[in-house]
Coordinates of C-alpha atoms in Angstrom, one line a residue:
Chain L
M1 CA 0.8 -17.8 8.6
L2 CA 0.1 -15.5 5.7
H3 CA 2.5 -16.2 2.8
I4 CA 3.1 -13.5 0.2
A5 CA 5.8 -14.1 -2.4
N6 CA 8.8 -15.4 -0.4
K7 CA 7.8 -13.9 2.9
S8 CA 5.6 -15.1 5.8
F9 CA 3.6 -13.0 8.2
S10 CA 2.0 -14.0 11.4
S11 CA -0.4 -11.0 11.3
R12 CA -3.2 -10.9 8.7
L13 CA -3.9 -7.2 9.4
L14 CA -2.0 -4.8 7.1
L15 CA -2.0 -1.1 7.9
G16 CA -2.0 2.0 5.8
S17 CA 0.1 4.7 7.3
G18 CA -1.9 7.7 6.1
K19 CA -4.1 10.1 8.1
F20 CA -2.6 9.6 11.6
A21 CA -2.5 12.8 13.6
N22 CA 1.3 12.4 14.2
P23 CA 4.1 9.8 13.7
N24 CA 4.1 8.8 17.4
L25 CA 0.4 7.9 17.3
M26 CA 1.1 5.9 14.1
Q27 CA 3.9 3.9 15.8
Q28 CA 1.7 3.1 18.8
A29 CA -1.1 2.0 16.5
I30 CA 1.2 -0.2 14.6
Q31 CA 2.4 -1.9 17.8
A32 CA -1.2 -2.3 19.1
S33 CA -2.2 -3.8 15.7
G34 CA 0.7 -6.3 15.6
C35 CA 0.9 -5.6 11.8
Q36 CA 4.0 -6.6 9.9
L37 CA 3.3 -4.9 6.6
I38 CA 2.6 -1.2 6.2
T39 CA 1.9 0.9 3.1
L40 CA 3.6 4.2 2.4
A41 CA 3.2 6.7 -0.4
L42 CA 5.5 8.9 -2.5
K43 CA 5.4 12.6 -3.1
R44 CA 7.5 15.3 -4.6
L45 CA 9.9 16.7 -2.0
Q46 CA 9.1 20.2 -0.8
L47 CA 12.6 21.7 -0.7
E48 CA 11.8 24.4 1.9
Q49 CA 10.2 21.8 4.3
P50 CA 12.3 19.6 6.5
Q51 CA 12.1 15.8 5.8
D52 CA 10.3 13.8 8.4
D53 CA 12.1 10.9 9.9
L54 CA 9.3 8.5 9.1
L55 CA 11.4 5.5 8.2
S56 CA 13.8 4.9 11.2
P57 CA 11.1 3.9 13.6
L58 CA 9.5 1.6 11.0
R59 CA 12.9 0.0 10.3
E60 CA 13.4 -0.6 14.0
M61 CA 10.0 -2.3 14.2
N62 CA 11.2 -4.6 11.4
I63 CA 8.0 -4.1 9.3
Q64 CA 7.8 -4.9 5.6
L65 CA 7.4 -1.6 3.9
L66 CA 5.0 -1.6 1.0
P67 CA 5.2 1.6 -1.1
N68 CA 2.2 2.5 -3.2
T69 CA 1.8 4.2 -6.5
S70 CA -1.0 6.5 -5.4
G71 CA -1.3 9.5 -7.6
A72 CA -0.6 7.5 -10.8
K73 CA -3.4 7.9 -13.3
T74 CA -1.9 5.6 -16.0
A75 CA 0.2 2.4 -16.2
K76 CA 3.1 4.6 -17.4
E77 CA 2.9 6.9 -14.4
A78 CA 2.6 3.9 -12.1
I79 CA 5.7 2.3 -13.5
F80 CA 7.6 5.5 -13.0
A81 CA 6.3 5.7 -9.4
A82 CA 7.3 2.1 -8.8
Q83 CA 10.8 2.7 -9.9
L84 CA 11.0 5.8 -7.7
A85 CA 9.7 3.8 -4.7
H86 CA 12.2 1.0 -5.4
E87 CA 15.1 3.5 -5.2
A88 CA 13.6 5.4 -2.2
L89 CA 13.1 2.2 -0.1
Q90 CA 15.3 -0.4 -1.8
T91 CA 12.4 -2.8 -1.9
N92 CA 10.9 -4.5 -4.9
W93 CA 7.5 -4.9 -3.0
L94 CA 4.8 -2.6 -4.4
K95 CA 1.2 -1.8 -3.9
L96 CA 0.1 -1.0 -7.4
E97 CA -2.8 1.5 -7.4
I98 CA -4.0 3.5 -10.3
H99 CA -7.1 5.6 -9.7
P100 CA -7.6 8.4 -12.1
D101 CA -10.9 9.8 -10.6
P102 CA -10.5 11.6 -7.3
R103 CA -14.2 11.5 -6.4
Y104 CA -14.6 7.7 -6.0
L105 CA -10.9 6.7 -6.3
M106 CA -12.0 3.6 -8.3
P107 CA -9.0 1.6 -9.6
D108 CA -8.6 1.7 -13.4
P109 CA -8.7 -2.1 -14.3
I110 CA -7.1 -1.7 -17.7
E111 CA -4.2 0.4 -16.7
T112 CA -3.7 -1.7 -13.5
L113 CA -3.4 -4.9 -15.5
L114 CA -1.1 -3.3 -18.1
A115 CA 1.1 -2.0 -15.3
A116 CA 1.1 -5.3 -13.4
E117 CA 2.2 -7.2 -16.4
Q118 CA 5.2 -4.9 -17.0
L119 CA 6.1 -4.5 -13.3
V120 CA 6.2 -8.3 -12.8
K121 CA 8.6 -8.6 -15.7
L122 CA 10.7 -5.9 -14.1
G123 CA 11.0 -8.0 -11.0
F124 CA 8.6 -6.3 -8.7
V125 CA 6.5 -8.2 -6.1
V126 CA 3.2 -6.6 -7.2
L127 CA 0.1 -6.4 -4.9
P128 CA -2.5 -4.6 -7.0
Y129 CA -5.4 -2.6 -5.5
C130 CA -8.3 -3.5 -7.8
S131 CA -12.0 -3.7 -8.4
A132 CA -13.8 -6.7 -6.8
D133 CA -14.0 -8.3 -10.3
P134 CA -13.3 -12.0 -10.3
V135 CA -12.2 -12.0 -14.0
L136 CA -9.8 -9.1 -13.4
C137 CA -8.4 -10.8 -10.2
K138 CA -7.7 -13.9 -12.2
R139 CA -6.0 -11.9 -14.9
L140 CA -3.8 -10.2 -12.4
E141 CA -3.0 -13.5 -10.8
Q142 CA -2.0 -14.9 -14.3
A143 CA 0.1 -11.8 -14.9
G144 CA 2.2 -12.9 -11.9
C145 CA 0.9 -10.7 -9.1
A146 CA 1.9 -11.9 -5.6
A147 CA -1.6 -11.2 -4.2
V148 CA -4.7 -9.4 -5.3
M149 CA -6.3 -6.6 -3.3
P150 CA -9.9 -6.1 -4.2
L151 CA -11.9 -3.3 -2.6
G152 CA -14.7 -3.8 -0.1
A153 CA -16.0 -0.3 -0.8
A154 CA -14.5 3.0 -1.9
I155 CA -11.2 4.1 -0.3
G156 CA -11.8 5.8 3.1
S157 CA -15.6 5.4 2.8
N158 CA -15.9 3.0 5.9
Q159 CA -18.9 1.3 4.2
G160 CA -17.7 -2.3 4.7
L161 CA -18.1 -5.2 2.4
Q162 CA -20.3 -3.7 -0.3
T163 CA -18.7 -6.1 -2.8
R164 CA -19.3 -9.2 -0.7
A165 CA -20.9 -11.4 -3.4
M166 CA -18.0 -10.8 -5.8
L167 CA -15.4 -11.2 -3.1
E168 CA -16.8 -14.7 -2.4
I169 CA -16.1 -15.7 -6.0
I170 CA -12.7 -14.1 -6.0
I171 CA -11.7 -15.9 -2.8
E172 CA -13.0 -19.2 -4.2
Q173 CA -11.0 -18.9 -7.4
A174 CA -7.8 -17.3 -6.2
K175 CA -4.5 -19.2 -6.0
V176 CA -2.7 -16.1 -4.5
P177 CA -3.6 -14.4 -1.3
V178 CA -6.7 -12.2 -1.5
I179 CA -6.3 -9.1 0.7
I180 CA -9.5 -7.0 1.1
D181 CA -8.4 -3.4 0.8
A182 CA -10.4 -0.3 1.2
G183 CA -13.7 0.5 2.7
L184 CA -13.5 -1.5 5.9
G185 CA -14.8 0.9 8.5
A186 CA -15.3 -1.2 11.6
P187 CA -13.7 -4.3 13.2
S188 CA -16.9 -6.2 12.4
H189 CA -16.3 -5.5 8.7
A190 CA -12.7 -6.9 9.0
A191 CA -14.0 -10.0 10.9
A192 CA -16.6 -10.6 8.1
A193 CA -13.9 -10.4 5.4
M194 CA -11.8 -12.9 7.3
E195 CA -14.8 -15.2 7.8
L196 CA -15.3 -15.2 4.0
G197 CA -11.8 -16.6 3.7
A198 CA -9.8 -13.5 2.9
A199 CA -6.1 -14.1 3.5
A200 CA -5.7 -10.6 5.1
V201 CA -7.2 -7.2 5.2
L202 CA -5.7 -3.7 4.8
V203 CA -7.1 -1.0 7.0
N204 CA -6.1 2.7 7.2
T205 CA -8.8 5.3 7.6
A206 CA -10.9 3.3 10.1
I207 CA -8.0 3.2 12.5
A208 CA -6.2 6.4 11.8
A209 CA -9.3 8.6 11.7
S210 CA -10.9 7.1 14.8
Y211 CA -11.1 8.8 18.1
D212 CA -8.5 6.5 19.7
P213 CA -6.4 5.0 16.9
V214 CA -4.3 2.8 19.3
A215 CA -7.4 1.2 20.9
M216 CA -9.0 0.8 17.4
A217 CA -5.9 -0.9 16.1
G218 CA -6.1 -3.4 18.9
A219 CA -9.8 -3.9 18.2
F220 CA -9.1 -4.6 14.5
A221 CA -6.3 -7.0 15.4
Q222 CA -8.7 -9.0 17.5
A223 CA -11.4 -8.9 14.9
V224 CA -9.0 -10.2 12.2
S225 CA -7.9 -13.1 14.5
A226 CA -11.5 -14.0 15.4
G227 CA -12.6 -13.9 11.8
R228 CA -9.7 -16.1 10.7
M229 CA -10.4 -18.6 13.6
A230 CA -14.0 -18.7 12.5
Y231 CA -13.1 -19.4 8.9
N232 CA -10.8 -22.2 9.9
A233 CA -13.4 -23.6 12.3
G234 CA -15.9 -23.8 9.4
L235 CA -19.1 -21.7 9.9
S236 CA -22.4 -23.4 10.6
A237 CA -24.7 -22.9 7.6
A238 CA -27.4 -20.2 7.6
Q239 CA -31.0 -21.4 7.1
S240 CA -34.3 -19.7 6.7
H241 CA -36.2 -21.4 9.5
A242 CA -35.5 -21.8 13.2
A243 CA -33.7 -25.0 14.3
S244 CA -34.0 -25.6 18.0
S245 CA -30.8 -25.9 20.0
S246 CA -32.7 -27.0 23.2
P247 CA -35.3 -29.7 23.8
L248 CA -37.8 -26.8 24.4
T249 CA -41.0 -27.7 26.2
D250 CA -41.1 -31.4 26.0
F251 CA -40.8 -31.8 29.8
L252 CA -44.0 -29.7 30.2
A253 CA -46.1 -32.3 28.2
A254 CA -46.9 -34.2 31.4
L255 CA -48.8 -31.2 32.7
Chain W
M1 CA 25.5 25.8 -14.9
R2 CA 21.8 26.0 -14.2
I3 CA 19.4 23.2 -13.4
M4 CA 15.7 23.0 -12.5
L5 CA 15.2 21.3 -9.1
N6 CA 11.6 20.5 -8.6
D7 CA 10.7 23.4 -10.9
T8 CA 13.0 25.8 -9.0
P9 CA 16.0 27.1 -10.9
I10 CA 19.3 26.7 -9.1
Q11 CA 22.9 27.4 -10.0
L12 CA 25.5 24.7 -9.6
A13 CA 29.2 24.3 -10.2
T14 CA 30.0 22.3 -13.4
N15 CA 30.7 18.6 -13.0
C16 CA 28.3 18.3 -10.1
T17 CA 27.0 14.8 -9.5
V18 CA 23.6 13.7 -8.2
A19 CA 25.2 12.7 -4.9
E20 CA 26.8 16.1 -4.5
L21 CA 23.5 17.8 -5.3
V22 CA 21.8 15.7 -2.6
Q23 CA 24.5 16.5 -0.1
Q24 CA 24.5 20.2 -1.0
Q25 CA 20.7 20.3 -0.4
Q26 CA 21.3 18.6 3.0
L27 CA 18.9 15.8 2.2
K28 CA 18.5 12.5 3.9
T29 CA 19.1 9.8 1.3
E30 CA 16.8 7.2 2.9
G31 CA 13.3 7.5 1.5
L32 CA 14.6 9.8 -1.3
A33 CA 14.4 9.1 -5.0
V34 CA 15.8 11.2 -7.9
A35 CA 14.7 11.4 -11.5
I36 CA 16.4 13.4 -14.2
N37 CA 14.4 14.4 -17.3
N38 CA 11.8 11.8 -16.2
V39 CA 14.3 8.9 -15.9
V40 CA 14.8 7.4 -12.4
I41 CA 18.5 7.4 -11.3
A42 CA 19.4 4.3 -9.3
K43 CA 21.0 5.2 -5.9
Q44 CA 24.2 3.3 -6.7
H45 CA 24.7 5.6 -9.7
W46 CA 24.3 8.9 -7.8
S47 CA 28.0 9.4 -7.2
K48 CA 28.9 8.9 -10.9
H49 CA 25.9 10.5 -12.6
Q50 CA 26.9 14.1 -13.6
L51 CA 24.3 16.7 -14.0
Q52 CA 24.0 18.5 -17.3
N53 CA 23.1 22.1 -17.9
N54 CA 19.3 22.7 -18.0
A55 CA 18.7 19.2 -16.4
Q56 CA 15.2 18.8 -15.0
V57 CA 15.9 17.2 -11.6
Q58 CA 12.9 15.9 -9.6
L59 CA 13.2 14.8 -6.0
F60 CA 10.6 12.5 -4.4
Q61 CA 10.3 11.3 -0.9
I62 CA 8.5 8.6 1.0
V63 CA 5.5 9.9 3.0
T64 CA 2.7 8.3 4.9
G65 CA -0.2 7.0 2.9
G66 CA -2.6 4.1 2.4

């Protein structure tokens, strides 16, 4: 079980709800993924456009909703977004993300830590999206964050675990769940993250923008389970030379 | 009186509350958040909170996103 704050989840695959071609496809992908925690975003209401009924199906599926602060460029904006999200969804769970630069969407570590400290004091369950920086992750944990969400690679880049060496240190040191967020482009990337000992992974683009998001959601679910099983089983160590797993040609020596 | 609703000017009767504005605009309240002059108004205060002339009202809604 994955434990975050006061809740437990049997699935270690978290989904982002963006980029799906339509809400029906998103719902089917959620079901295929078995996910129990999904991120959502906030935007200014377009008065002339009808409001989608995005939330009723999610409520029916009994999924923990995790609003994000995407769009915030500073701690102050993120706190404002967090308060709006709290009112919109009546949840104190929050994915804190502050990325001022639209080209790489790299999280601003200083503003993220400042916001996290204040949001924890305001009673939010804070899950910060952050750089794969072991010192920063420790500071976020000390600030009272319920988990840390270091990036594997840039958001939506599908490049996999570019930050692998740093993630290993983060996972080794963390006392809160480490959720690898961003950049996981294939089920094999998710499995690798879980084999490292990540508590969970968060996937959006790789599923939503695939040719068949429902099938891909199922593939990620299996990869996450397999990776976790492998981590629990304890991986056999890598070595630089061959080590025979059969008696080889000894029986030919008589010839 | 006149308020700005997401940067669009609209005319309202005096003593209009946030709840009445939301109803008038025929908005679903779930997934909706309201800020007035950059201060978030808690849902339980919508029915009591009266709008002032020239108030800058911002409406936000939950959408999909990672």
